[in-house]
PDB file of C-alpha atoms and ligand atoms in Angstrom:
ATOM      1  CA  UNK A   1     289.850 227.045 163.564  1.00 98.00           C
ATOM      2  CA  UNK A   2     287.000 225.289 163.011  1.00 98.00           C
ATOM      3  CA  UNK A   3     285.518 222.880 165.490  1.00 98.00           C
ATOM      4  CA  UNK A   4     282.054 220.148 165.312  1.00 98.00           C
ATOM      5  CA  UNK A   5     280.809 219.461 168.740  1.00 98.00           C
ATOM      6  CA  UNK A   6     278.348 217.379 170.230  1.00 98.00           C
ATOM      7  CA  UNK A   7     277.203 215.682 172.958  1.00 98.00           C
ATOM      8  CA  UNK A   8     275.039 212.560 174.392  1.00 98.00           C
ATOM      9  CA  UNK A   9     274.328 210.772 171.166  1.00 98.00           C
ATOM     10  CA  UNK A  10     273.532 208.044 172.893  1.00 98.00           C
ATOM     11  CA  UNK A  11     274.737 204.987 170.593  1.00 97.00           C
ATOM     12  CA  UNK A  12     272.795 202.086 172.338  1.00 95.00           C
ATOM     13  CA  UNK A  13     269.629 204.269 171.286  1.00 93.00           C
ATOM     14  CA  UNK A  14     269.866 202.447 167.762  1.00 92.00           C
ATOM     15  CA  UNK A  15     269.628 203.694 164.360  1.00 95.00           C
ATOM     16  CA  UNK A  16     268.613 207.182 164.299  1.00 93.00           C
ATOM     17  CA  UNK A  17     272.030 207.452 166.815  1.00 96.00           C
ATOM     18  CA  UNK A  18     274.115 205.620 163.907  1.00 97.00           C
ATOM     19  CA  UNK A  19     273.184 208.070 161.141  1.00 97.00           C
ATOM     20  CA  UNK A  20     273.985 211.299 163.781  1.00 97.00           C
ATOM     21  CA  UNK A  21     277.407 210.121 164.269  1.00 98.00           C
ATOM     22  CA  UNK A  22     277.261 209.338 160.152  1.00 98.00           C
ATOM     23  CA  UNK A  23     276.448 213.142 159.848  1.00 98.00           C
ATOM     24  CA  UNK A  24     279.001 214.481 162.637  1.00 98.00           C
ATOM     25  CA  UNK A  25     281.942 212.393 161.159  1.00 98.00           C
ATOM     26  CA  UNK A  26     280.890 213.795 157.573  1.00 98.00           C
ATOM     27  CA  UNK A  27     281.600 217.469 158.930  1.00 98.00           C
ATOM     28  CA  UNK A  28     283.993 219.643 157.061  1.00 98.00           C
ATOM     29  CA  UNK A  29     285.955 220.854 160.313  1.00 98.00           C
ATOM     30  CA  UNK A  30     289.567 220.923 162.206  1.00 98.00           C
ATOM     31  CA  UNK A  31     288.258 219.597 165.344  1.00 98.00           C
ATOM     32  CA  UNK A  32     285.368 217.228 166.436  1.00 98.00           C
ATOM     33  CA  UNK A  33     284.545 217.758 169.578  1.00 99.00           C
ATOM     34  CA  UNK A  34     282.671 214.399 171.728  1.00 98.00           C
ATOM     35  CA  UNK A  35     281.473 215.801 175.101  1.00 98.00           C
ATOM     36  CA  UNK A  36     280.122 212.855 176.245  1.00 98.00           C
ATOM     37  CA  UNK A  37     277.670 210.121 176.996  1.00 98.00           C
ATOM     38  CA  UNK A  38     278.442 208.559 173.615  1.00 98.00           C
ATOM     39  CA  UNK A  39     276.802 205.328 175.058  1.00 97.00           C
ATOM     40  CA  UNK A  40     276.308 203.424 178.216  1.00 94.00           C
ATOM     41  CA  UNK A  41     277.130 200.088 177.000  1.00 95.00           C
ATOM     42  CA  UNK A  42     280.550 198.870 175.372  1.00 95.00           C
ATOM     43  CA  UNK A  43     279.034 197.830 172.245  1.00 96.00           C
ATOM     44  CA  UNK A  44     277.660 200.985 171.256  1.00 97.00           C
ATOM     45  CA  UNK A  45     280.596 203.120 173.107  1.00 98.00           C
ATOM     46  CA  UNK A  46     282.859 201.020 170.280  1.00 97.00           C
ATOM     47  CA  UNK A  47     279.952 201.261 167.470  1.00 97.00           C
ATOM     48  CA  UNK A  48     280.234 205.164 167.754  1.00 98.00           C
ATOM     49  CA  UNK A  49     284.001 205.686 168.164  1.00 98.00           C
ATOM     50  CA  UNK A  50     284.123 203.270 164.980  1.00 98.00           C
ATOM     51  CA  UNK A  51     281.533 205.993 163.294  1.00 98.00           C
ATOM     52  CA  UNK A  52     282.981 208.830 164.003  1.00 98.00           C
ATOM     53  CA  UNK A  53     286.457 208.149 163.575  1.00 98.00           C
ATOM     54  CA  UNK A  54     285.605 208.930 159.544  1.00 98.00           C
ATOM     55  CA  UNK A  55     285.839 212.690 160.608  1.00 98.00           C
ATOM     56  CA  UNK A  56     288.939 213.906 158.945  1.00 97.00           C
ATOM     57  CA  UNK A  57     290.320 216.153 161.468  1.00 98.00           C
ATOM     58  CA  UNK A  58     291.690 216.150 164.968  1.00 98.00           C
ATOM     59  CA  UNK A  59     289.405 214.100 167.403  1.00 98.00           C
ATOM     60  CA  UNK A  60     288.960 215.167 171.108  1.00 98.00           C
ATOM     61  CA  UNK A  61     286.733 213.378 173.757  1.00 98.00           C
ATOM     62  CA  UNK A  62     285.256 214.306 177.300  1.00 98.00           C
ATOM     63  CA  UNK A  63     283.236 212.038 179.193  1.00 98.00           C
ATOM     64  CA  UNK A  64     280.047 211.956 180.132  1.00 98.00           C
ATOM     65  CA  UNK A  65     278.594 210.031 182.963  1.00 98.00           C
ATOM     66  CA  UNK A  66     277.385 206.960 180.959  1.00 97.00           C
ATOM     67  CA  UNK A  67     280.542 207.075 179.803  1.00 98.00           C
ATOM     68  CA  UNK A  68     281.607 205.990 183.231  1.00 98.00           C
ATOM     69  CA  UNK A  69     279.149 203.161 183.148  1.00 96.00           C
ATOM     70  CA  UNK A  70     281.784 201.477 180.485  1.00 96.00           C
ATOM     71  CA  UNK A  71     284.777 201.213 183.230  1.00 96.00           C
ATOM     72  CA  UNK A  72     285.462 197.229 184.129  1.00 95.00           C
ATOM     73  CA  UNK A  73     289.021 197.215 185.768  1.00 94.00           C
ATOM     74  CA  UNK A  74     289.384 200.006 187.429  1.00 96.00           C
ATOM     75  CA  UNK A  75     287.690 202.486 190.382  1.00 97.00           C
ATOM     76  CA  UNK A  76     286.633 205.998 189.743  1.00 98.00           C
ATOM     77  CA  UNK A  77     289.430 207.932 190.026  1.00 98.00           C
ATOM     78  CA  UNK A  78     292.160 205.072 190.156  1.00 97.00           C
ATOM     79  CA  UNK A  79     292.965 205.108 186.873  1.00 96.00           C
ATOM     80  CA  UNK A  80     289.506 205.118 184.999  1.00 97.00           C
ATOM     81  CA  UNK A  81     290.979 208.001 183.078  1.00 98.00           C
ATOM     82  CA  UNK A  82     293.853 205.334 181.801  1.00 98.00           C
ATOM     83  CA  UNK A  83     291.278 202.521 181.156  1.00 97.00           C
ATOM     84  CA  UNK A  84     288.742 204.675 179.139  1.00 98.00           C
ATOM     85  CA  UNK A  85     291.626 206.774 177.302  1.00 98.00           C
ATOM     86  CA  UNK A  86     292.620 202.816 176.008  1.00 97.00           C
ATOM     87  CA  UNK A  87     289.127 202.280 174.451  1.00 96.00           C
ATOM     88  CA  UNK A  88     289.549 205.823 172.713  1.00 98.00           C
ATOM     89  CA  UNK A  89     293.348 205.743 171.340  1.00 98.00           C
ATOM     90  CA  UNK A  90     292.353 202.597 169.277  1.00 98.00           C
ATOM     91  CA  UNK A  91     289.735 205.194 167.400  1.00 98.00           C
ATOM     92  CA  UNK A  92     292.654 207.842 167.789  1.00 98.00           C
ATOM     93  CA  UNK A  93     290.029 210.303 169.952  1.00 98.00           C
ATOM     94  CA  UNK A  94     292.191 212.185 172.466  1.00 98.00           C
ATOM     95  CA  UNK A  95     290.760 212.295 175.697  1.00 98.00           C
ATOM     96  CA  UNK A  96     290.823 215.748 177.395  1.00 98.00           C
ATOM     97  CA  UNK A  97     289.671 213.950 180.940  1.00 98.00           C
ATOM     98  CA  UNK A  98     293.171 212.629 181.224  1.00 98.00           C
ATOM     99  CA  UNK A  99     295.588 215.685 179.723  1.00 98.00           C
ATOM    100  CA  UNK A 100     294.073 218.885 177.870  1.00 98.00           C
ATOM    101  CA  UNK A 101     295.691 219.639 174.075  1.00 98.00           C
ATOM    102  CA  UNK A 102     297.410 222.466 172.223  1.00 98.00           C
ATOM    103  CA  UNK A 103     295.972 222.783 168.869  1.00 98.00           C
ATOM    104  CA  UNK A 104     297.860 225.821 167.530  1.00 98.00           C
ATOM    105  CA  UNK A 105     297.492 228.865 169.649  1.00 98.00           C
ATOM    106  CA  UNK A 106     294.250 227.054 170.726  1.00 98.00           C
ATOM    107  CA  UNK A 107     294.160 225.260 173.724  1.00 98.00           C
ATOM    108  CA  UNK A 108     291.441 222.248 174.974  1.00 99.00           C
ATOM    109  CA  UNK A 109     290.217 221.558 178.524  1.00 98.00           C
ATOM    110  CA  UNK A 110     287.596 219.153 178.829  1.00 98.00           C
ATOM    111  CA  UNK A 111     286.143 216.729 181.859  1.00 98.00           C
ATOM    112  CA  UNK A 112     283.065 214.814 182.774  1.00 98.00           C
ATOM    113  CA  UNK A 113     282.656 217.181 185.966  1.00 98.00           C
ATOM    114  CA  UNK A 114     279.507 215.894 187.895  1.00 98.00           C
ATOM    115  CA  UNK A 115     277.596 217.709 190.443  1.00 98.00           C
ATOM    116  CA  UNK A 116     277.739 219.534 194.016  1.00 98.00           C
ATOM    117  CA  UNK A 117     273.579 220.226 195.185  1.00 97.00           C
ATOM    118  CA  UNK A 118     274.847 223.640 194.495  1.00 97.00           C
ATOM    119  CA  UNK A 119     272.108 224.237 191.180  1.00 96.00           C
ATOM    120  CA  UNK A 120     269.345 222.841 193.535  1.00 96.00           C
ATOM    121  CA  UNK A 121     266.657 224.644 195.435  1.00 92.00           C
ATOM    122  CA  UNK A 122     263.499 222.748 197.164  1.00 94.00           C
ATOM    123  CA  UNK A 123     259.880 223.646 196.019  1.00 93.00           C
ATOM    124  CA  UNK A 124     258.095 225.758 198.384  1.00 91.00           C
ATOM    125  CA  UNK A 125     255.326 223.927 200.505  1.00 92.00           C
ATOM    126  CA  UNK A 126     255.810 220.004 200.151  1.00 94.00           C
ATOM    127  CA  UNK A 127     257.318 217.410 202.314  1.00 95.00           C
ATOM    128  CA  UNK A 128     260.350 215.742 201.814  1.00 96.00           C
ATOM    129  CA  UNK A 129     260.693 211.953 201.820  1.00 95.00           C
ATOM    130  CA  UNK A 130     263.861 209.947 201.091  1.00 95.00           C
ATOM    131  CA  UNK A 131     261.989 208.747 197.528  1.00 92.00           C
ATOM    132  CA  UNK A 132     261.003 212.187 196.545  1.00 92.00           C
ATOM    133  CA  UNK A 133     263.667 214.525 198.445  1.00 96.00           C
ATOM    134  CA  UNK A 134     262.856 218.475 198.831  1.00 96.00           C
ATOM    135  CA  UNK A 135     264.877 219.650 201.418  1.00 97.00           C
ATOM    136  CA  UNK A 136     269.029 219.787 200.745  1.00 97.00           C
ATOM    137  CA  UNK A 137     269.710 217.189 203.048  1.00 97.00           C
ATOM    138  CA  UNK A 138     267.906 215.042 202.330  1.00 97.00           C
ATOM    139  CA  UNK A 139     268.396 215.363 198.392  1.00 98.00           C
ATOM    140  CA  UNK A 140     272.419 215.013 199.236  1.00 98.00           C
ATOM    141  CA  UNK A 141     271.298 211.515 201.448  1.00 98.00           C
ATOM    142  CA  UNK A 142     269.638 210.701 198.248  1.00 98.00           C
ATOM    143  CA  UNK A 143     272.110 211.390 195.984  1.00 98.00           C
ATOM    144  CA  UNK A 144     274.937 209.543 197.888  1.00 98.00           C
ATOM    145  CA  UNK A 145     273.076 206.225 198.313  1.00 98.00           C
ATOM    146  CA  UNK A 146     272.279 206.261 194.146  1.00 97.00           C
ATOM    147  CA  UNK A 147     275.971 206.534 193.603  1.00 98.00           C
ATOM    148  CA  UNK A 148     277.393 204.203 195.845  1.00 98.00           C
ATOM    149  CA  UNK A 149     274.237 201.914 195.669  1.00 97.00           C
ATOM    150  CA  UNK A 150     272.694 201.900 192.183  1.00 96.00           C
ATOM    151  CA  UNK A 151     275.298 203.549 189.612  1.00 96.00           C
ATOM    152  CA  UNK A 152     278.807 202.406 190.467  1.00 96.00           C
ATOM    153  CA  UNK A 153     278.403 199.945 193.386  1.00 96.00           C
ATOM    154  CA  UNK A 154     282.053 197.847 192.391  1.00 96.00           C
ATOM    155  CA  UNK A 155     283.434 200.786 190.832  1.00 96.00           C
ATOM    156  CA  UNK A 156     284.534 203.643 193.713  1.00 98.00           C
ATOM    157  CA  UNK A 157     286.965 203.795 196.431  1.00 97.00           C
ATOM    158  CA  UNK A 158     285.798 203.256 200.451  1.00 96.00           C
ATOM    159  CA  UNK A 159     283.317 206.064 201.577  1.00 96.00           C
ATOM    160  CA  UNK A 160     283.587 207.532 198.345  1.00 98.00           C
ATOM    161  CA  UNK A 161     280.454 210.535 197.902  1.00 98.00           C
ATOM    162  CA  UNK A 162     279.486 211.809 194.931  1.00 98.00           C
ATOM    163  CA  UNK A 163     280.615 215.250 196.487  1.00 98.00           C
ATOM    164  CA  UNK A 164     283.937 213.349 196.853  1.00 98.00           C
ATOM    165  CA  UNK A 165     284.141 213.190 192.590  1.00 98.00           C
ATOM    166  CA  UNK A 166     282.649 216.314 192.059  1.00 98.00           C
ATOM    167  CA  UNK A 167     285.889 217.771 193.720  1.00 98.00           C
ATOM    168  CA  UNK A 168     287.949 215.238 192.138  1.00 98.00           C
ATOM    169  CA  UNK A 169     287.133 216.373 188.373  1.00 98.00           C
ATOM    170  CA  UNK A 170     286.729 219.941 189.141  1.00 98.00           C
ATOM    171  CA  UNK A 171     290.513 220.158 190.290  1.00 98.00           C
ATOM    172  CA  UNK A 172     291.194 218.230 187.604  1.00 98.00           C
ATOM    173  CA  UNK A 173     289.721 220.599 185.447  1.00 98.00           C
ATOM    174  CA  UNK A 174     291.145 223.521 187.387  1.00 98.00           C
ATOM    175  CA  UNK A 175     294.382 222.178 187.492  1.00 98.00           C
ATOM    176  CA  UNK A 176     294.261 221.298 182.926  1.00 98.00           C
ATOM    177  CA  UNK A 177     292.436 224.970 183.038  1.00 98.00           C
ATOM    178  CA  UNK A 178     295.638 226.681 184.393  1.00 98.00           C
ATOM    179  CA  UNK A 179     298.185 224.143 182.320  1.00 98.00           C
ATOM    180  CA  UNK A 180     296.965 225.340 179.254  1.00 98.00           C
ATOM    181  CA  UNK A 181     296.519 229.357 180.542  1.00 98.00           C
ATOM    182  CA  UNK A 182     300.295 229.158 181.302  1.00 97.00           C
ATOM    183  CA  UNK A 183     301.291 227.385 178.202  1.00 98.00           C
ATOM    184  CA  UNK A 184     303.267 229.670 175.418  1.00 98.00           C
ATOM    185  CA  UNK A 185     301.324 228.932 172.250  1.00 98.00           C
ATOM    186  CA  UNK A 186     298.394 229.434 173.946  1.00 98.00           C
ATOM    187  CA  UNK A 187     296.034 232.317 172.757  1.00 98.00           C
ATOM    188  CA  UNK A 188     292.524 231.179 173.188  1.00 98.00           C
ATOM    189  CA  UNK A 189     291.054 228.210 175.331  1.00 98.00           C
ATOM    190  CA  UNK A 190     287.753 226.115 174.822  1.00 98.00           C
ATOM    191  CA  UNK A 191     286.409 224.762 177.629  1.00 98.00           C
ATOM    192  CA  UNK A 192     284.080 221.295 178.101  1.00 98.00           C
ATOM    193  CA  UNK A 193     282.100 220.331 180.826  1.00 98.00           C
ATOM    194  CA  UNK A 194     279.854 217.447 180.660  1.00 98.00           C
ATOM    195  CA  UNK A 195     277.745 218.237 183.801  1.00 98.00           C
ATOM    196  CA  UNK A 196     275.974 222.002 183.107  1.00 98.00           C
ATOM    197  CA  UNK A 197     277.300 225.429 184.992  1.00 98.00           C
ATOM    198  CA  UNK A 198     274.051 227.387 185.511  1.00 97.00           C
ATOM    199  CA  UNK A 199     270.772 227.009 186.432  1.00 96.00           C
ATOM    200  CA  UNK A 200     269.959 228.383 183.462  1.00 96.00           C
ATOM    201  CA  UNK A 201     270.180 225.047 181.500  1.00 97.00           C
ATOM    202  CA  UNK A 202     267.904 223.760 183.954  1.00 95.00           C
ATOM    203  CA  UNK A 203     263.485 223.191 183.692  1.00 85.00           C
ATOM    204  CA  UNK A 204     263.010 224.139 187.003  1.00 79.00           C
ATOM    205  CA  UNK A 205     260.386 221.686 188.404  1.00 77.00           C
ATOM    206  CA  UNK A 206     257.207 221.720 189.151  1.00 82.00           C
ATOM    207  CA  UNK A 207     257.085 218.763 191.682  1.00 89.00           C
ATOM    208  CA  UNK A 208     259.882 217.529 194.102  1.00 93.00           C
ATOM    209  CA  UNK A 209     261.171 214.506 192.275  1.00 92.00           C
ATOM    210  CA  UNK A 210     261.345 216.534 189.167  1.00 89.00           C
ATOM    211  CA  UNK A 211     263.499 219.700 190.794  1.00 91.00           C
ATOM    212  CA  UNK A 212     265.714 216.788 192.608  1.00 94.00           C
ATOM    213  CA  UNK A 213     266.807 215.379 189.278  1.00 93.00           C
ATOM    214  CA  UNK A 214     268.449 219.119 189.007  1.00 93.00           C
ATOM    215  CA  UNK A 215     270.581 218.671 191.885  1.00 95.00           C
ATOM    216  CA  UNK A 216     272.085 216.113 189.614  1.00 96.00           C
ATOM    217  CA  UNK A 217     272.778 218.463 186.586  1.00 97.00           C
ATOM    218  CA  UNK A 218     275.801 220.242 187.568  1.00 98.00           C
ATOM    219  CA  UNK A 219     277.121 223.007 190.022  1.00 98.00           C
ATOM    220  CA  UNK A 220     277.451 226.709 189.673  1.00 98.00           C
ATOM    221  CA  UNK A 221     281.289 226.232 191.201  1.00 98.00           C
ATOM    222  CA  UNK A 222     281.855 225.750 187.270  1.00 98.00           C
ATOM    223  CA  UNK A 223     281.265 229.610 186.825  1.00 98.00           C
ATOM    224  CA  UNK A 224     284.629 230.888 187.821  1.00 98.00           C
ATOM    225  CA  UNK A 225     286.809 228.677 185.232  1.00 98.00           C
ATOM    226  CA  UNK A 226     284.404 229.621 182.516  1.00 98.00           C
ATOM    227  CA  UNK A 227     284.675 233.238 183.050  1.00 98.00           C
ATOM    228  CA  UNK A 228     288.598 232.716 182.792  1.00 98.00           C
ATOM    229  CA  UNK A 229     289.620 235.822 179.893  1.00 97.00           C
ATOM    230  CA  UNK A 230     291.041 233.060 177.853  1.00 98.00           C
ATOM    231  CA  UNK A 231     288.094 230.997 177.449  1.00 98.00           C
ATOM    232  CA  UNK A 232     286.402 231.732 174.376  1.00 98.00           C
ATOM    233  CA  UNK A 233     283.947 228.828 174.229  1.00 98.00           C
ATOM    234  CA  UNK A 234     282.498 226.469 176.735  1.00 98.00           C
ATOM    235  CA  UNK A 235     280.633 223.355 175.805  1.00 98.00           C
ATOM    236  CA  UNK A 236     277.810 221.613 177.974  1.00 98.00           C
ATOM    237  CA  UNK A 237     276.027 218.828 177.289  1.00 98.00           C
ATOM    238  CA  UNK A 238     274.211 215.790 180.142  1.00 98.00           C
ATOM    239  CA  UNK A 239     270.342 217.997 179.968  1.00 96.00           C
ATOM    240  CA  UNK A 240     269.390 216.947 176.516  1.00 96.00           C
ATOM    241  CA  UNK A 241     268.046 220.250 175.682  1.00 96.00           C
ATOM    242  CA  UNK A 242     270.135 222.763 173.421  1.00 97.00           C
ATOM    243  CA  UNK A 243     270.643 225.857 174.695  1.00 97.00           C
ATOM    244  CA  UNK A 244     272.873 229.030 174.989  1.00 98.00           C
ATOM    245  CA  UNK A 245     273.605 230.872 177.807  1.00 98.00           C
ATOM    246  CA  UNK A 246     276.730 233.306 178.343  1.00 98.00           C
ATOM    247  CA  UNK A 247     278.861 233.421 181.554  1.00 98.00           C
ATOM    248  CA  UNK A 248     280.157 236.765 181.668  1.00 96.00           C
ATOM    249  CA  UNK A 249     282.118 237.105 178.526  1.00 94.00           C
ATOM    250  CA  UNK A 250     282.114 233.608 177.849  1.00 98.00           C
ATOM    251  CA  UNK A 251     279.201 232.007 175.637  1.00 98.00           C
ATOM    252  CA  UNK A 252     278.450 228.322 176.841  1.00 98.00           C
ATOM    253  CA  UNK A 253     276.672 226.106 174.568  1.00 98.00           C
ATOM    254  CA  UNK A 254     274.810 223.252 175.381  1.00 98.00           C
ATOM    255  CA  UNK A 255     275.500 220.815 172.606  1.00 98.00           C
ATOM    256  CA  UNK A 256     273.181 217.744 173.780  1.00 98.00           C
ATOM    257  CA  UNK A 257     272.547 216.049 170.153  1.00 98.00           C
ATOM    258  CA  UNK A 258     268.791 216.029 169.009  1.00 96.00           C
ATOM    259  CA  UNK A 259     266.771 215.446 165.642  1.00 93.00           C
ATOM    260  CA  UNK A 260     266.600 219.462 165.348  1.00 95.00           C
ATOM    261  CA  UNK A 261     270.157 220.501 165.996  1.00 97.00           C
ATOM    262  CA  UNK A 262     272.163 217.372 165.940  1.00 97.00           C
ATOM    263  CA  UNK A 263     275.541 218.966 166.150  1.00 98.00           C
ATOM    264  CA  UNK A 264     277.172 222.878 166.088  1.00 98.00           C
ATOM    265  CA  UNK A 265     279.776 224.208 164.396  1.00 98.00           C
ATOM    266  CA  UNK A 266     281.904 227.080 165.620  1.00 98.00           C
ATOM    267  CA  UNK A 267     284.328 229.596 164.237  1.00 98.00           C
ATOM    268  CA  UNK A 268     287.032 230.271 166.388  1.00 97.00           C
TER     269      UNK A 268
HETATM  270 FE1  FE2 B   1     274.885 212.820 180.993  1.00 62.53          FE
END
């Protein structure tokens, strides 16, 4: 089976964005694989769906956290799965953040994920203030009060953390993981993650704001579903930055669309 994946083209970007999806949808592949961050605007979110829906093959989505940005009617994790899979259906993109998908003997587990502190680690020798944060602490105070105050102030539940979603998606994802392990037709498993498993991925910083921004990348809890014997191929995007790493057995790709590589193709 061949499969076209890609990540964070970034539609409200403009033109440049427009002829990447051109190119992805123009692929010669069984599956296209969106992991996220398509755009953070409507607009665009409908601009690329409407671009890439020329790819003749089976369409799969996982969201990214701009993605997210797009929700109007409902609260993270009350139904934003429902609201978001509408926008996609009308393009016919399934999206793997509300049920995973059998293709075969090959089986498709995708989420947005988000993050846990657990990739972060404070620079030796500077203070840490609430604007530039370099202990844990106060990078998790930090991290709370952007998502509840700055990203999605009308869009979460009471109280609701960014720690509190983190778990939310990864059971999610734990819980498609093992659906598709126990399923009959099942032989291999690919695996999508917007948020990244490994520092790794990461530019470790050289100043405190720049290492915080890592304790918004991903969380190393993502490890154990990777390494699962059935996954063949995990996909990565949110960094920007291509790259492959393997976990255990398992290579991950990060497939964060640029002018170099603007997609990959895999054999499976
Ligand atoms: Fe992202």
């Amino acid at each position: 089976m061949r499969i076209c994946c890609v990540s964070d083209l970034h539609m409200e970007r403009g033109v440049s964005a427009q002829e990447r999806a051109d190119l992805v949808a123009s692929q010669e592949a069984d599956v296209l694989l969106i992991g996220g961050d398509l755009a953070d605007e409507r607009e665009a979110f409908e601009e690329g769906l409407k671009r890439l829906s020329a790819f003749r093959g089976k369409k799969l989505f996982f969201l990214g956290n701009n993605d997210l940005e797009l929700l109007e009617d409902n609260k993270l994790t009350e139904d934003h799965e429902e609201e978001l899979k509408g926008l996609l259906d009308v393009y016919d993109f399934h999206l793997l953040d509300h049920a995973p998908l059998v293709l075969e003997d090959v089986g498709f587990v995708g989420n947005c994920g988000w993050f846990d502190g657990s990739l972060y680690v404070p620079l030796e020798g500077h203070p840490s203030r609430f604007d530039a944060p370099n202990d844990m602490e106060m990078a998790r105070r930090r991290a709370t009060y952007y998502f509840q105050e700055r990203l999605f102030p009308t869009l979460l539940p009471a109280s609701f953390t960014p720690f509190d979603f983190f778990e939310y998606t990864y059971e999610r994802l734990q819980a498609h993981l093992q659906e598709c392990t126990e399923h009959p037709d099942v032989e291999k498993i690919v695996l999508g993650i917007h948020h990244v498993p490994s520092r790794d991925f990461l530019r470790v910083g050289t100043d405190p704001w720049r290492n915080y921004l890592d304790f918004c990348m991903g969380s190393s809890r993502y490890q154990s579903l990777i390494a699962h014997p059935k996954v063949v191929l995990s996909v990565v995007g949110h960094t920007h930055r291509p790259a492959r790493f393997d976990i255990e057995e398992t290579p991950v790709y990060n497939v964060s669309s640029t002018r170099e590589i603007p997609f990959r193709i895999f054999d499976i």
